[in-house]
Short mmCIF file of C-alpha atoms in Angstrom, two decimals:
data_model
loop_
_atom_site.label_atom_id
_atom_site.label_comp_id
_atom_site.label_asym_id
_atom_site.label_seq_id
_atom_site.Cartn_x
_atom_site.Cartn_y
_atom_site.Cartn_z
CA MET A 1 -3.12 -0.23 5.83
CA ILE A 2 -4.57 1.98 3.14
CA ASP A 3 -2.46 4.96 2.00
CA ALA A 4 -3.96 7.47 -0.42
CA THR A 5 -1.95 10.56 -1.26
CA THR A 6 -1.79 13.18 -3.98
CA GLN A 7 1.12 14.12 -6.03
CA SER A 8 1.40 17.94 -6.61
CA MET A 9 1.74 19.51 -9.97
CA ARG A 10 5.10 19.51 -11.54
CA GLU A 11 7.10 21.16 -14.28
CA PRO A 12 6.62 19.44 -17.80
CA THR A 13 9.11 16.63 -18.37
CA GLU A 14 9.99 14.76 -21.47
CA GLY A 15 8.75 11.21 -21.79
CA HIS A 16 11.13 8.22 -21.39
CA ARG A 17 11.93 6.74 -24.77
CA CYS A 18 13.94 3.75 -24.82
CA SER A 19 15.64 1.54 -27.24
CA GLY A 20 17.34 -1.98 -27.10
CA LYS A 21 18.86 -4.75 -28.66
CA GLY A 22 16.92 -7.62 -30.15
CA ALA A 23 14.12 -5.40 -31.36
CA ASP A 24 13.84 -7.20 -34.72
CA ARG A 25 13.54 -10.89 -33.39
CA PRO A 26 10.01 -12.34 -33.23
CA LEU A 27 9.22 -12.25 -29.54
CA TRP A 28 7.01 -15.40 -29.10
CA ASN A 29 6.35 -18.40 -31.02
CA GLY A 30 3.38 -19.92 -29.06
CA GLY A 31 3.29 -22.97 -26.76
CA SER A 32 4.88 -22.71 -23.35
CA ASN A 33 7.35 -20.14 -22.37
CA GLU A 34 10.75 -20.66 -21.01
CA HIS A 35 9.07 -20.90 -17.43
CA GLY A 36 6.92 -23.71 -18.60
CA ARG A 37 3.69 -21.88 -18.47
CA HIS A 38 1.17 -22.18 -21.34
CA GLU A 39 0.42 -18.84 -22.90
CA SER A 40 -2.28 -17.72 -25.56
CA GLY A 41 -2.36 -14.96 -27.98
CA GLU A 42 -0.73 -13.83 -31.31
CA ALA A 43 2.78 -12.88 -31.25
CA VAL A 44 3.98 -9.69 -32.97
CA SER A 45 7.30 -9.13 -34.57
CA ASN A 46 8.58 -5.75 -35.77
CA ARG A 47 10.75 -6.94 -38.79
CA SER A 48 8.54 -4.69 -40.80
CA PRO A 49 7.66 -1.26 -39.50
CA ASP A 50 4.85 -0.91 -41.73
CA ILE A 51 2.62 -4.07 -40.46
CA HIS A 52 -1.00 -3.25 -39.61
CA LEU A 53 -2.67 -5.56 -37.28
CA ALA A 54 -6.52 -4.64 -37.07
CA ALA A 55 -7.94 -4.77 -33.71
CA ARG A 56 -10.57 -7.45 -33.36
CA VAL A 57 -13.81 -5.86 -32.74
CA VAL A 58 -15.52 -7.76 -29.82
CA GLY A 59 -18.36 -6.71 -27.74
CA MET A 60 -18.84 -3.02 -27.26
CA PRO A 61 -16.19 -1.00 -29.13
CA TYR A 62 -13.96 1.48 -27.45
CA LEU A 63 -14.94 4.91 -28.16
CA PHE A 64 -11.31 5.91 -28.91
CA ASP A 65 -10.42 3.00 -31.21
CA ASN A 66 -6.68 2.77 -31.44
CA THR A 67 -6.80 2.23 -35.11
CA ALA A 68 -7.46 5.76 -35.76
CA ASP A 69 -5.02 8.33 -36.86
CA GLN A 70 -5.43 10.42 -33.72
CA THR A 71 -3.98 7.63 -31.55
CA VAL A 72 -0.43 8.72 -32.34
CA GLU A 73 -1.04 12.20 -30.70
CA ARG A 74 -2.85 10.58 -27.83
CA PHE A 75 -0.20 8.00 -27.00
CA ALA A 76 2.44 10.86 -27.35
CA VAL A 77 0.68 13.03 -24.66
CA LEU A 78 0.27 9.92 -22.31
CA GLU A 79 3.94 9.18 -22.65
CA SER A 80 5.21 12.59 -22.22
CA ARG A 81 2.97 13.76 -19.35
CA TYR A 82 2.20 10.55 -17.43
CA ASP A 83 5.02 8.11 -18.01
CA LEU A 84 7.30 9.53 -15.56
CA PHE A 85 4.73 9.30 -12.76
CA SER A 86 3.70 5.80 -13.79
CA GLN A 87 7.48 4.69 -13.74
CA GLY A 88 7.78 6.10 -10.11
CA GLN A 89 4.62 4.19 -8.95
CA LEU A 90 5.88 0.94 -10.70
CA GLY A 91 9.28 1.27 -8.94
CA LEU A 92 7.43 1.32 -5.52
CA THR A 93 6.61 -2.44 -6.08
CA GLY A 94 10.33 -3.23 -6.01
CA LEU A 95 10.57 -4.00 -9.80
CA GLY A 96 13.91 -5.30 -10.65
CA PRO A 97 16.15 -7.86 -12.24
CA GLY A 98 14.59 -11.27 -12.91
CA TRP A 99 10.86 -10.14 -12.53
CA ARG A 100 8.18 -11.55 -14.81
CA CYS A 101 5.73 -8.74 -15.71
CA LEU A 102 2.49 -8.30 -17.68
CA GLU A 103 1.74 -4.99 -19.36
CA VAL A 104 -1.91 -5.19 -20.36
CA GLY A 105 -3.18 -2.66 -23.07
CA GLY A 106 0.39 -1.59 -23.79
CA GLY A 107 -0.40 1.16 -26.36
CA GLY A 108 2.81 2.58 -27.84
CA GLY A 109 4.87 0.26 -25.63
CA SER A 110 6.72 3.00 -23.80
CA LEU A 111 6.17 1.79 -20.34
CA ALA A 112 6.76 -1.88 -21.27
CA CYS A 113 10.16 -0.88 -22.91
CA TRP A 114 11.12 0.94 -19.61
CA MET A 115 10.02 -2.17 -17.46
CA GLY A 116 12.10 -4.46 -19.84
CA GLU A 117 15.17 -2.61 -19.07
CA ARG A 118 14.62 -2.99 -15.35
CA VAL A 119 14.01 -6.60 -15.25
CA ALA A 120 17.13 -7.49 -17.03
CA PRO A 121 19.01 -9.83 -16.55
CA GLY A 122 16.74 -12.93 -16.22
CA GLY A 123 13.39 -11.02 -16.42
CA GLU A 124 10.57 -10.83 -19.00
CA VAL A 125 7.84 -8.37 -19.87
CA THR A 126 4.85 -9.48 -21.85
CA VAL A 127 3.03 -6.54 -23.39
CA THR A 128 -0.58 -7.20 -24.81
CA ASP A 129 -2.95 -4.98 -26.71
CA LEU A 130 -5.84 -5.44 -29.06
CA GLU A 131 -4.05 -3.33 -31.58
CA PRO A 132 -0.12 -3.73 -31.13
CA ARG A 133 1.09 -2.07 -34.30
CA TRP A 134 2.07 1.10 -32.43
CA ALA A 135 4.26 -0.87 -29.99
CA ALA A 136 5.50 -3.07 -32.82
CA THR A 137 7.28 -0.22 -34.45
CA ARG A 138 9.26 0.88 -31.33
CA PRO A 139 12.67 -0.67 -30.72
CA ARG A 140 12.48 -3.03 -27.65
CA PRO A 141 14.82 -4.60 -25.25
CA ALA A 142 15.19 -8.41 -25.63
CA THR A 143 13.28 -9.03 -22.53
CA VAL A 144 9.95 -7.62 -23.97
CA ARG A 145 7.74 -9.67 -26.10
CA LEU A 146 4.60 -8.28 -27.71
CA LEU A 147 1.32 -10.00 -28.06
CA ARG A 148 -2.02 -9.28 -29.57
CA HIS A 149 -4.57 -10.27 -27.02
CA ASP A 150 -7.98 -9.65 -25.71
CA ILE A 151 -7.84 -9.28 -22.05
CA VAL A 152 -11.63 -9.85 -21.63
CA ARG A 153 -12.09 -12.99 -23.81
CA ASP A 154 -8.70 -14.60 -24.66
CA PRO A 155 -7.16 -17.19 -22.42
CA ALA A 156 -4.67 -15.70 -19.90
CA PRO A 157 -1.32 -14.82 -21.45
CA GLY A 158 0.45 -16.44 -18.55
CA ASP A 159 0.34 -16.78 -14.91
CA GLY A 160 2.71 -16.40 -11.77
CA PHE A 161 3.59 -12.77 -12.64
CA ASP A 162 5.59 -10.63 -10.24
CA LEU A 163 3.74 -7.64 -11.42
CA VAL A 164 0.78 -6.87 -13.45
CA HIS A 165 0.19 -3.28 -14.71
CA ALA A 166 -2.63 -1.71 -16.70
CA ARG A 167 -3.03 2.09 -17.53
CA LEU A 168 -6.30 3.48 -18.73
CA VAL A 169 -7.71 0.06 -19.71
CA LEU A 170 -10.31 -1.17 -17.44
CA LEU A 171 -11.88 2.37 -17.51
CA HIS A 172 -13.15 1.34 -21.09
CA LEU A 173 -14.17 -2.08 -20.33
CA PRO A 174 -17.84 -2.88 -19.31
CA GLU A 175 -16.50 -6.20 -17.88
CA ARG A 176 -13.82 -4.29 -15.81
CA LEU A 177 -14.64 -6.12 -12.40
CA HIS A 178 -14.35 -9.41 -14.38
CA VAL A 179 -10.99 -8.30 -15.77
CA LEU A 180 -9.78 -7.24 -12.35
CA ASP A 181 -10.63 -10.78 -10.99
CA ARG A 182 -8.54 -12.20 -13.93
CA LEU A 183 -5.45 -9.97 -13.40
CA VAL A 184 -5.37 -10.80 -9.63
CA LYS A 185 -5.40 -14.55 -10.52
CA MET A 186 -2.61 -14.03 -12.99
CA LEU A 187 -0.24 -12.82 -10.18
CA LYS A 188 1.98 -15.16 -8.12
CA PRO A 189 1.32 -15.16 -4.40
CA GLY A 190 2.81 -11.95 -3.13
CA GLY A 191 2.90 -10.42 -6.57
CA TRP A 192 1.70 -6.90 -7.33
CA LEU A 193 -1.07 -5.43 -9.25
CA VAL A 194 -0.86 -1.69 -10.39
CA LEU A 195 -3.89 -0.12 -12.07
CA GLU A 196 -3.83 3.41 -13.18
CA GLU A 197 -7.03 5.13 -14.16
CA PHE A 198 -8.41 8.63 -14.85
CA ASP A 199 -11.12 10.34 -12.83
CA SER A 200 -12.33 12.04 -16.09
CA SER A 201 -15.01 14.23 -14.35
CA TRP A 202 -12.40 16.39 -12.46
CA THR A 203 -10.98 18.72 -15.06
CA PRO A 204 -11.73 22.21 -13.72
CA VAL A 205 -10.95 25.17 -15.82
CA LEU A 206 -8.22 26.99 -14.00
CA ALA A 207 -7.88 30.09 -16.04
CA ALA A 208 -9.91 31.46 -19.02
CA SER A 209 -10.35 34.88 -20.88
CA ASP A 210 -13.95 34.81 -20.06
CA GLU A 211 -16.94 32.58 -18.85
CA VAL A 212 -17.94 31.76 -22.39
CA ALA A 213 -14.60 30.03 -22.94
CA SER A 214 -15.06 28.06 -19.84
CA ALA A 215 -18.62 27.12 -20.57
CA LEU A 216 -17.55 26.09 -24.29
CA PHE A 217 -14.99 23.67 -22.85
CA GLU A 218 -17.16 22.23 -20.20
CA ARG A 219 -20.14 21.66 -22.71
CA VAL A 220 -17.90 19.82 -25.21
CA HIS A 221 -16.15 17.89 -22.53
CA ALA A 222 -19.38 16.75 -20.86
CA THR A 223 -20.56 15.52 -24.34
CA VAL A 224 -17.39 13.50 -24.61
CA LEU A 225 -18.05 11.82 -21.24
CA ARG A 226 -21.55 10.94 -22.30
CA LEU A 227 -20.41 9.37 -25.39
CA LEU A 228 -17.83 7.31 -23.16
CA GLU A 229 -20.63 6.24 -21.04
CA GLN A 230 -22.70 5.16 -24.01
CA ALA A 231 -19.83 3.16 -25.12
CA GLY A 232 -19.62 1.25 -21.93
CA ALA A 233 -16.91 3.06 -20.20
CA GLU A 234 -16.93 4.41 -16.73
CA PRO A 235 -15.24 7.86 -16.75
CA VAL A 236 -14.91 8.09 -13.00
CA TRP A 237 -13.33 4.69 -12.50
CA GLY A 238 -10.16 6.17 -11.15
CA ARG A 239 -12.10 7.11 -7.89
CA GLN A 240 -13.35 3.41 -7.81
CA VAL A 241 -10.40 1.35 -8.52
CA LEU A 242 -8.77 1.37 -4.97
CA GLY A 243 -12.09 0.03 -3.37
CA ALA A 244 -12.42 -2.50 -6.21
CA MET A 245 -8.95 -3.86 -5.51
CA MET A 246 -9.77 -4.21 -1.89
CA ARG A 247 -12.85 -6.17 -2.42
CA ALA A 248 -10.79 -8.45 -4.93
CA GLY A 249 -8.79 -9.51 -1.92
CA LEU A 250 -5.48 -7.57 -2.50
CA GLU A 251 -3.45 -6.55 0.45
CA GLU A 252 -1.12 -3.52 1.15
CA VAL A 253 -3.49 -1.42 -0.99
CA ALA A 254 -2.24 2.22 -1.58
CA ALA A 255 -3.07 4.91 -4.19
CA THR A 256 -1.31 8.20 -5.31
CA THR A 257 -3.03 10.64 -7.59
CA TYR A 258 -1.25 12.85 -10.17
CA ALA A 259 -2.28 15.92 -12.04
CA GLU A 260 -1.00 19.15 -13.54
CA ALA A 261 -2.11 22.28 -15.41
CA TRP A 262 -2.45 22.13 -19.14
CA GLN A 263 -2.21 25.58 -20.86
CA GLY A 264 -3.69 26.36 -24.32
CA GLY A 265 -1.05 25.76 -26.96
CA GLY A 266 0.99 23.40 -24.77
CA GLU A 267 1.76 19.51 -25.21
CA GLY A 268 -0.76 18.20 -22.50
CA ILE A 269 -3.82 19.90 -23.88
CA GLN A 270 -3.40 18.12 -27.21
CA PHE A 271 -4.89 15.12 -25.54
CA HIS A 272 -8.30 16.78 -25.78
CA ARG A 273 -7.65 17.75 -29.42
CA ALA A 274 -7.01 14.16 -30.40
CA ASN A 275 -9.98 12.81 -28.43
CA VAL A 276 -12.45 15.36 -29.71
CA GLU A 277 -11.23 15.12 -33.32
CA GLN A 278 -11.78 11.26 -33.24
CA VAL A 279 -15.36 11.68 -32.26
CA ALA A 280 -16.26 14.82 -34.10
CA GLY A 281 -18.93 13.14 -35.94
CA GLN A 282 -20.58 11.73 -32.95
CA LEU A 283 -20.26 15.10 -31.27
CA ALA A 284 -22.08 16.69 -34.18
CA GLU A 285 -24.94 14.09 -33.90
CA ALA A 286 -25.00 15.16 -30.13
CA GLY A 287 -25.43 18.83 -30.96
CA ILE A 288 -21.89 20.19 -31.06
CA GLY A 289 -21.93 21.90 -34.41
CA PRO A 290 -19.02 22.99 -36.63
CA ARG A 291 -18.80 26.56 -35.31
CA GLU A 292 -18.53 25.31 -31.63
CA LEU A 293 -15.77 22.74 -32.76
CA GLU A 294 -13.95 25.64 -34.43
CA GLN A 295 -14.17 27.68 -31.35
CA PHE A 296 -13.01 24.69 -29.25
CA TRP A 297 -9.88 24.21 -31.41
CA ALA A 298 -9.07 28.02 -30.84
CA LEU A 299 -9.45 27.69 -27.17
CA LEU A 300 -6.99 24.69 -27.06
CA GLU A 301 -4.37 27.04 -28.64
CA ASP A 302 -4.99 30.10 -26.40
CA PRO A 303 -2.38 30.57 -23.74
CA ALA A 304 -4.92 32.40 -21.66
CA PHE A 305 -6.79 29.08 -21.18
CA VAL A 306 -5.57 26.60 -18.71
CA VAL A 307 -7.45 23.32 -17.62
CA ASN A 308 -6.55 20.81 -15.11
CA SER A 309 -5.13 17.52 -16.59
CA TYR A 310 -7.09 14.40 -16.15
CA PRO A 311 -6.17 13.13 -12.62
CA LEU A 312 -4.45 9.84 -12.97
CA ILE A 313 -5.01 7.58 -9.90
CA SER A 314 -2.21 4.95 -9.44
CA ALA A 315 -3.48 2.13 -7.19
CA ARG A 316 -1.46 -0.69 -6.32
CA GLY A 317 -2.16 -3.95 -4.19
CA ARG A 318 -0.69 -7.27 -3.41
CA ARG A 319 -2.02 -10.79 -3.85
CA PRO A 320 -2.00 -12.59 -0.34
CA ARG A 321 1.32 -14.76 -0.07
CA GLN A 322 -1.00 -17.53 1.14
#
């Protein structure tokens, strides 16, 4: 049975920020883990908060490279505006004590930290990223281990997982279908895969002082989407992910969509500031000049301007038990 529902807009909430004991210990030393499964990657310890682990550039680079300064603001918006929804969707799988989980592309580590609290005692959360330095500075429960890992090319970081989760990862990967198949194989029979992706094309302007303001936002945003496509991303992957999971052989497939209104000067709309700042040079090459960018920055601070957030489609499915 397929269930696709939409969650209505809500009032802003603070992102879940967690801390835990054991955050200073190295989380992985290589070889086989306590469950006897061989795992691959480079372990990360947060003994020093100033570590910098450069992302390995492989294949086509991400448009929004997570080594950039704007990453902090982008992660902050994702955590505060989307984490509560993601936590609810992960909870629908039955996530609980003793579960072994994989968090792919863990970013700032907020969701991995939350999951780590839920799987105790006896569980484990492996969180991977090409650029793990952001998560490495966050205190983590002892159940969470951090791994620098390329989900496209590196050997699997384990198998037999009860839950595999990735948010806004496959959207950026030209090899997204290959990665989807890999993630399914990492599940134990009956294990859950949860993929959460944007439909970046559906961001209607909900209020503006005039048509010029709406046209400016739409022009800049459309140019950003073209840059994403040129970098190998699929901006509308969110609307395709449920069907792809069905074709990958998953069962009990369901999806829920979350969106909210982002007002000028508010927290959520800073996501657009972070993204546009990071690719300002490429936007200039595409014809978005300095004056237009100045007007765009002003628009993002104007309370009269309101735009729909990126809809986050959370799709989940289960690997057949046999």
